[in-house]
């Protein structure tokens, strides 16, 4: 397993890129540690597959270098990089048995049967494929076939990294969750360097120790699921992670307070001091679960007009208007629901400031 260094990577599919918009990847400079489970998360078109293909060697970056354990592999093709890849759709041999499919990557590299058999059995066991080992892959369900594909990626213990490109897309939703947990378990057992591309936040958050959030060709934050939730460093992370996403309200600064139209919101002394040094357009950001909802005026409460209340099972989401801006707040179970008017309190320690889309730090 290897550490992966991405040094000043940029990539454009244009022959002569002129402006930032011509780049699928703008500037990626990052180190991913050996044995880490990383999810590459971001919306369609943000550059996840481009970055994965640069790591695997399917694509040579327009600029920058890729290092595995300090060794420059930028100009090496995938077969010389010692990686395993699992794609969206199963890649396997239908006429072979499940055992032979799993054994193939090892046989191909000249391993002896005495080494192959126990490893194939171990991986089959982890993936619940043992009962099918003697069956031909052709007759199996799409889910089982994708499990075999995962197994073929996991069977070699000598690879630098295993790269997954949305491998659970074709899997039944019920099984998806089981397989994600399985992958996490496998990672804990085998300590592999895993890079997993997805646009699904639930998938990324359950699987990875570190989530790499991409947006418009850049990595905007790398962090644990908790860090991304508690401390989004970019507006995109704030509204992409969490459901519903973070609230953002354009504001100006007045001493220790943020002014949003006709109302003011108290900030912590640290946030206000950072905001005073920040340049560009300011916005207040707060998670719906951190807003306090009151049915009557309270000290520090901001009046809002209630638009709707949505029941989401164990909690409800209140949607309200604050000076023409939509705000969402999470109402804990059992709390009375204000009908037309409510007061929202922004706890200063939970209220963040963003300048030009980035958290002020
Ligand atoms: P998705 O989740 O839809 O696969 P992604 O985050 O993986 O998206 P990429 O496929 O890496 O994003 O695409 C990044 C940008 O590069 C997009 O604007 C896309 O249109 C463009 N792009 C990707 N592949 C090519 C190509 N072969 N030629 C030209 N442009 C491309």
Coordinates of C-alpha atoms and ligand atoms in Angstrom, one line a residue:
X1 CA 0.0 0.0 0.0
X2 CA 1.2 3.4 -0.8
X3 CA 1.0 7.1 0.2
X4 CA -0.2 9.2 -2.8
X5 CA 1.1 12.7 -3.4
X6 CA -0.6 14.9 -5.9
X7 CA 1.7 17.8 -6.7
X8 CA 0.3 20.9 -8.3
X9 CA -2.0 18.9 -10.6
X10 CA -4.1 20.7 -13.2
X11 CA -5.9 19.2 -16.2
X12 CA -7.6 20.6 -19.2
X13 CA -9.2 18.6 -22.0
X14 CA -8.6 21.6 -24.3
X15 CA -5.5 21.6 -26.5
X16 CA -4.8 25.2 -25.6
X17 CA -6.5 26.2 -22.4
X18 CA -6.8 29.9 -21.9
X19 CA -9.0 30.6 -18.8
X20 CA -9.8 28.8 -15.5
X21 CA -13.1 27.6 -17.1
X22 CA -11.0 25.5 -19.6
X23 CA -9.7 23.4 -16.8
X24 CA -11.5 20.3 -15.5
X25 CA -9.0 20.3 -12.6
X26 CA -7.7 23.7 -11.6
X27 CA -5.1 23.2 -8.9
X28 CA -4.8 20.0 -6.8
X29 CA -2.0 19.7 -4.2
X30 CA -2.7 17.0 -1.7
X31 CA -1.2 14.0 0.2
X32 CA -3.3 10.9 0.9
X33 CA -1.8 8.7 3.6
X34 CA -1.0 5.0 3.2
X35 CA -3.8 2.8 4.4
X36 CA -6.4 5.6 4.4
X37 CA -10.0 5.2 3.2
X38 CA -10.7 8.3 1.1
X39 CA -14.0 9.2 -0.6
X40 CA -13.9 11.7 -3.4
X41 CA -17.2 13.5 -3.1
X42 CA -18.7 16.1 -5.3
X43 CA -21.4 16.9 -7.8
X44 CA -21.5 15.7 -11.4
X45 CA -18.8 17.4 -13.5
X46 CA -16.6 18.6 -10.6
X47 CA -13.6 16.5 -11.8
X48 CA -13.7 13.3 -9.6
X49 CA -13.3 10.9 -12.5
X50 CA -10.6 13.0 -14.1
X51 CA -8.6 13.0 -10.8
X52 CA -9.1 9.2 -10.4
X53 CA -8.0 8.6 -13.9
X54 CA -4.9 10.7 -13.3
X55 CA -4.1 8.7 -10.2
X56 CA -4.7 5.4 -12.0
X57 CA -2.6 6.4 -15.1
X58 CA -5.5 6.3 -17.6
X59 CA -4.9 10.1 -18.1
X60 CA -1.7 12.1 -18.0
X61 CA -2.3 15.5 -16.3
X62 CA -1.6 18.7 -18.2
X63 CA 0.4 19.9 -15.3
X64 CA 1.9 18.5 -12.1
X65 CA 3.2 15.1 -10.8
X66 CA 1.7 12.0 -9.2
X67 CA 3.9 10.2 -6.6
X68 CA 3.4 6.8 -5.0
X69 CA 5.5 6.5 -1.9
X70 CA 7.7 9.3 -3.2
X71 CA 8.2 7.6 -6.6
X72 CA 7.1 9.7 -9.6
X73 CA 4.6 7.6 -11.6
X74 CA 3.1 10.4 -13.7
X75 CA 4.3 8.9 -17.0
X76 CA 3.6 5.3 -16.2
X77 CA 0.5 3.5 -17.6
X78 CA -2.0 1.8 -15.2
X79 CA -0.5 -1.7 -15.6
X80 CA 2.8 -0.4 -14.4
X81 CA 1.4 1.4 -11.3
X82 CA 0.4 -1.7 -9.4
X83 CA -3.1 -0.6 -8.6
X84 CA -6.5 -2.3 -8.6
X85 CA -9.6 -0.6 -10.1
X86 CA -13.3 -1.3 -9.6
X87 CA -15.6 0.4 -12.0
X88 CA -19.4 1.3 -12.0
X89 CA -20.3 -1.9 -14.0
X90 CA -19.0 -5.3 -13.1
X91 CA -15.9 -6.4 -15.0
X92 CA -15.6 -10.2 -14.9
X93 CA -15.5 -13.3 -17.0
X94 CA -19.0 -14.8 -17.3
X95 CA -17.9 -18.3 -18.3
X96 CA -15.4 -18.7 -15.4
X97 CA -16.4 -19.8 -11.9
X98 CA -16.6 -17.3 -9.1
X99 CA -13.4 -18.8 -7.7
X100 CA -11.5 -18.4 -11.0
X101 CA -12.7 -14.9 -11.4
X102 CA -11.4 -14.0 -7.9
X103 CA -8.2 -15.9 -8.5
X104 CA -7.5 -14.3 -11.9
X105 CA -5.6 -11.2 -10.8
X106 CA -3.3 -13.4 -8.7
X107 CA -2.8 -16.1 -11.4
X108 CA -2.0 -13.4 -13.8
X109 CA 0.8 -12.2 -11.7
X110 CA 2.3 -15.7 -11.2
X111 CA 1.2 -16.4 -7.7
X112 CA 1.2 -20.2 -6.7
X113 CA -2.1 -22.0 -6.0
X114 CA -1.0 -22.5 -2.4
X115 CA -1.0 -18.7 -2.0
X116 CA -4.1 -18.1 -4.2
X117 CA -6.6 -20.5 -2.6
X118 CA -6.5 -19.2 1.0
X119 CA -6.6 -15.6 -0.2
X120 CA -9.6 -16.2 -2.6
X121 CA -11.4 -18.0 0.3
X122 CA -10.7 -15.1 2.7
X123 CA -12.1 -12.5 0.3
X124 CA -15.1 -14.8 -0.7
X125 CA -15.8 -15.2 3.0
X126 CA -15.7 -11.4 3.7
X127 CA -18.0 -10.8 0.7
X128 CA -20.4 -13.7 1.5
X129 CA -19.5 -15.3 -1.9
X130 CA -18.3 -18.7 -0.4
X131 CA -21.5 -20.6 -1.4
X132 CA -21.0 -19.5 -5.0
X133 CA -17.3 -20.2 -5.5
X134 CA -17.9 -23.2 -7.8
X135 CA -20.7 -21.6 -9.8
X136 CA -20.3 -19.9 -13.1
X137 CA -20.5 -16.1 -12.9
X138 CA -23.0 -16.0 -15.8
X139 CA -26.0 -17.2 -13.8
X140 CA -25.6 -14.8 -10.9
X141 CA -27.5 -11.6 -10.1
X142 CA -26.2 -8.1 -10.9
X143 CA -25.4 -7.6 -7.2
X144 CA -23.4 -10.8 -6.9
X145 CA -21.5 -9.9 -10.1
X146 CA -20.6 -6.5 -8.6
X147 CA -19.4 -8.2 -5.4
X148 CA -17.1 -10.4 -7.5
X149 CA -15.8 -7.3 -9.2
X150 CA -15.1 -5.8 -5.7
X151 CA -13.5 -9.1 -4.7
X152 CA -11.2 -8.9 -7.8
X153 CA -10.1 -5.5 -6.7
X154 CA -9.5 -6.6 -3.1
X155 CA -7.8 -9.9 -3.7
X156 CA -4.3 -8.6 -4.3
X157 CA -2.6 -7.5 -1.1
X158 CA 0.4 -6.2 -2.9
X159 CA -1.3 -3.2 -4.7
X160 CA -0.4 0.4 -4.0
X161 CA -4.0 1.4 -3.9
X162 CA -7.5 0.3 -4.8
X163 CA -9.5 2.8 -6.8
X164 CA -13.3 2.6 -6.9
X165 CA -15.4 4.6 -9.4
X166 CA -19.0 4.7 -8.1
X167 CA -18.9 0.9 -7.7
X168 CA -22.4 0.6 -6.0
X169 CA -24.4 2.4 -8.7
X170 CA -25.9 -0.9 -10.0
X171 CA -26.5 -2.4 -6.6
X172 CA -30.0 -2.7 -5.1
X173 CA -30.4 0.1 -2.4
X174 CA -30.9 -2.4 0.4
X175 CA -27.7 -4.2 -0.4
X176 CA -25.8 -0.9 -1.0
X177 CA -25.8 -0.2 2.7
X178 CA -24.5 -3.7 3.5
X179 CA -21.8 -3.5 1.0
X180 CA -20.6 -0.1 2.2
X181 CA -20.4 -1.4 5.7
X182 CA -18.6 -4.5 4.3
X183 CA -16.0 -2.3 2.5
X184 CA -15.4 -0.3 5.7
X185 CA -14.9 -3.6 7.6
X186 CA -12.5 -4.9 4.9
X187 CA -10.6 -1.6 5.1
X188 CA -10.2 -2.0 8.9
X189 CA -9.1 -5.7 8.5
X190 CA -6.8 -5.3 5.5
X191 CA -5.6 -1.7 5.9
X192 CA -5.7 -0.9 2.2
X193 CA -5.3 2.5 0.7
X194 CA -8.8 3.0 -0.8
X195 CA -10.0 5.9 -3.0
X196 CA -13.7 5.8 -3.6
X197 CA -15.5 8.2 -6.0
X198 CA -19.1 9.0 -5.3
X199 CA -21.6 11.9 -5.7
X200 CA -23.6 10.5 -2.8
X201 CA -22.8 12.0 0.6
X202 CA -24.3 9.1 2.6
X203 CA -22.1 6.7 0.7
X204 CA -19.0 8.9 1.3
X205 CA -19.7 9.5 5.0
X206 CA -20.4 5.9 5.9
X207 CA -17.4 4.5 4.0
X208 CA -14.5 6.9 4.4
X209 CA -12.2 8.1 7.3
X210 CA -11.5 11.2 5.2
X211 CA -13.8 12.7 2.7
X212 CA -12.3 14.8 0.0
X213 CA -14.9 17.3 -1.2
X214 CA -14.5 18.5 -4.8
X215 CA -16.2 21.5 -6.4
X216 CA -15.5 23.0 -9.8
X217 CA -12.2 21.3 -10.3
X218 CA -10.8 22.0 -6.9
X219 CA -10.5 20.2 -3.5
X220 CA -12.4 22.6 -1.2
X221 CA -12.0 20.5 2.0
X222 CA -10.6 17.2 3.3
X223 CA -11.9 16.1 6.6
X224 CA -13.7 13.5 8.7
X225 CA -17.4 13.4 8.2
X226 CA -17.7 15.2 11.6
X227 CA -15.3 18.0 10.6
X228 CA -17.2 18.6 7.4
X229 CA -20.4 18.8 9.2
X230 CA -19.2 20.9 12.1
X231 CA -16.7 23.1 10.4
X232 CA -17.4 23.5 6.7
X233 CA -14.6 25.6 5.2
X234 CA -16.4 26.4 2.0
X235 CA -20.1 27.2 1.3
X236 CA -20.3 24.3 -1.0
X237 CA -19.4 21.9 1.8
X238 CA -22.0 23.6 4.0
X239 CA -24.9 22.9 1.7
X240 CA -23.7 19.7 0.1
X241 CA -23.2 17.9 3.5
X242 CA -26.2 17.6 5.8
X243 CA -29.8 17.5 4.9
X244 CA -31.1 20.1 4.6
X245 CA -27.8 22.0 4.0
X246 CA -26.5 25.0 5.9
X247 CA -28.3 28.3 5.8
X248 CA -26.5 31.3 4.3
X249 CA -27.6 34.9 4.6
X250 CA -25.8 37.9 3.0
X251 CA -24.7 40.3 5.8
X252 CA -22.6 43.2 6.8
X253 CA -20.6 43.5 10.0
X254 CA -21.4 46.0 12.7
X255 CA -19.0 45.5 15.6
X256 CA -19.8 42.1 17.1
X257 CA -23.0 41.7 15.1
X258 CA -23.9 40.6 11.6
X259 CA -26.6 42.8 10.0
X260 CA -29.0 40.9 7.7
X261 CA -31.3 43.6 6.3
X262 CA -33.3 45.1 9.2
X263 CA -32.1 42.6 11.9
X264 CA -28.9 41.9 13.7
X265 CA -27.4 38.5 14.7
X266 CA -24.8 38.3 17.5
X267 CA -21.5 36.7 16.7
X268 CA -18.8 35.3 19.0
X269 CA -15.9 37.7 19.6
X270 CA -13.5 35.4 17.6
X271 CA -15.8 35.2 14.6
X272 CA -16.5 39.0 14.7
X273 CA -12.7 39.7 14.8
X274 CA -12.0 37.3 11.9
X275 CA -14.9 38.9 9.9
X276 CA -13.4 42.4 10.5
X277 CA -10.2 41.3 8.7
X278 CA -12.0 39.4 5.8
X279 CA -12.4 40.9 2.4
X280 CA -15.3 40.5 -0.1
X281 CA -18.9 39.6 0.3
X282 CA -19.8 38.3 3.8
X283 CA -22.5 35.8 4.7
X284 CA -23.7 34.3 7.9
X285 CA -23.8 30.5 7.9
X286 CA -25.6 28.2 10.3
X287 CA -26.8 24.6 10.3
X288 CA -30.6 24.1 10.5
X289 CA -30.1 21.9 13.6
X290 CA -28.2 24.7 15.4
X291 CA -31.0 27.3 15.0
X292 CA -33.3 27.6 18.1
X293 CA -37.0 28.0 17.1
X294 CA -39.3 29.9 19.5
X295 CA -43.0 30.6 19.2
X296 CA -42.7 34.0 21.0
X297 CA -40.1 36.9 21.0
X298 CA -37.0 36.0 23.0
X299 CA -33.8 37.8 23.8
X300 CA -31.6 37.8 20.7
X301 CA -34.4 36.2 18.6
X302 CA -34.9 37.3 15.0
X303 CA -38.6 37.4 13.7
X304 CA -39.3 35.2 10.7
X305 CA -42.5 34.3 8.7
X306 CA -43.3 30.6 8.7
X307 CA -43.7 29.2 5.2
X308 CA -44.1 25.5 5.8
X309 CA -43.3 22.6 8.1
X310 CA -42.2 19.2 6.8
X311 CA -42.4 16.1 8.8
X312 CA -39.2 13.9 8.4
X313 CA -40.0 11.2 10.9
X314 CA -38.1 11.9 14.1
X315 CA -37.9 15.6 13.4
X316 CA -39.5 18.4 11.4
X317 CA -38.1 21.0 9.2
X318 CA -39.4 24.5 9.5
X319 CA -39.0 26.7 6.4
X320 CA -39.3 30.4 7.1
X321 CA -38.5 33.8 5.4
X322 CA -36.1 36.2 7.0
X323 CA -36.0 39.5 5.2
X324 CA -36.6 37.8 1.9
X325 CA -34.2 35.0 2.5
X326 CA -35.2 31.4 3.0
X327 CA -34.1 29.8 6.3
X328 CA -34.5 26.2 7.4
X329 CA -34.5 25.1 11.0
X330 CA -34.8 21.6 12.5
X331 CA -37.5 21.2 15.1
X332 CA -36.9 18.6 17.7
X333 CA -39.7 16.0 18.3
X334 CA -42.4 17.2 20.7
X335 CA -41.7 20.9 20.2
X336 CA -44.8 23.0 19.3
X337 CA -44.8 24.3 15.7
X338 CA -45.3 28.1 15.3
X339 CA -48.1 28.7 12.8
X340 CA -47.3 32.0 11.0
X341 CA -44.6 33.8 13.0
X342 CA -41.6 32.4 14.8
X343 CA -38.4 33.8 16.3
X344 CA -35.1 32.2 15.5
X345 CA -32.1 32.4 17.8
X346 CA -28.6 32.0 16.3
X347 CA -26.3 30.7 19.1
X348 CA -23.2 32.8 18.6
X349 CA -20.8 29.8 19.0
X350 CA -22.6 28.0 16.1
X351 CA -22.9 31.0 13.9
X352 CA -20.2 31.2 11.2
X353 CA -19.0 33.9 8.8
X354 CA -18.1 33.2 5.2
X355 CA -16.3 35.7 2.9
X356 CA -16.3 35.1 -0.8
X357 CA -17.7 31.6 -0.2
X358 CA -14.9 30.5 2.2
X359 CA -15.1 30.3 6.0
X360 CA -13.3 33.2 7.6
X361 CA -10.3 31.8 9.5
Ligands
LIG1 P1 -19.6 12.6 -12.9 O1 -20.0 12.4 -11.5 O2 -20.7 13.1 -13.8 O3 -18.8 11.4 -13.5 P2 -17.1 14.0 -12.4 O4 -17.1 14.7 -11.1 O5 -16.4 12.6 -12.4 O6 -18.6 13.8 -12.9 P3 -15.4 14.5 -14.7 O7 -16.0 13.4 -15.5 O8 -14.0 14.4 -14.2 O9 -16.4 14.9 -13.5 O10 -15.5 15.8 -15.6 C1 -15.0 17.1 -15.2 C2 -15.2 18.0 -16.4 O11 -14.4 17.6 -17.5 C3 -16.6 18.1 -16.9 O12 -16.8 19.5 -17.3 C4 -16.6 17.2 -18.1 O13 -17.6 17.7 -19.1 C5 -15.2 17.4 -18.7 N1 -14.7 16.2 -19.3 C6 -14.6 14.9 -18.8 N2 -14.1 14.0 -19.6 C7 -13.9 14.7 -20.8 C8 -13.3 14.4 -22.1 N3 -12.9 13.1 -22.3 N4 -13.2 15.3 -23.0 C9 -13.6 16.6 -22.7 N5 -14.1 17.0 -21.5 C10 -14.3 16.1 -20.6

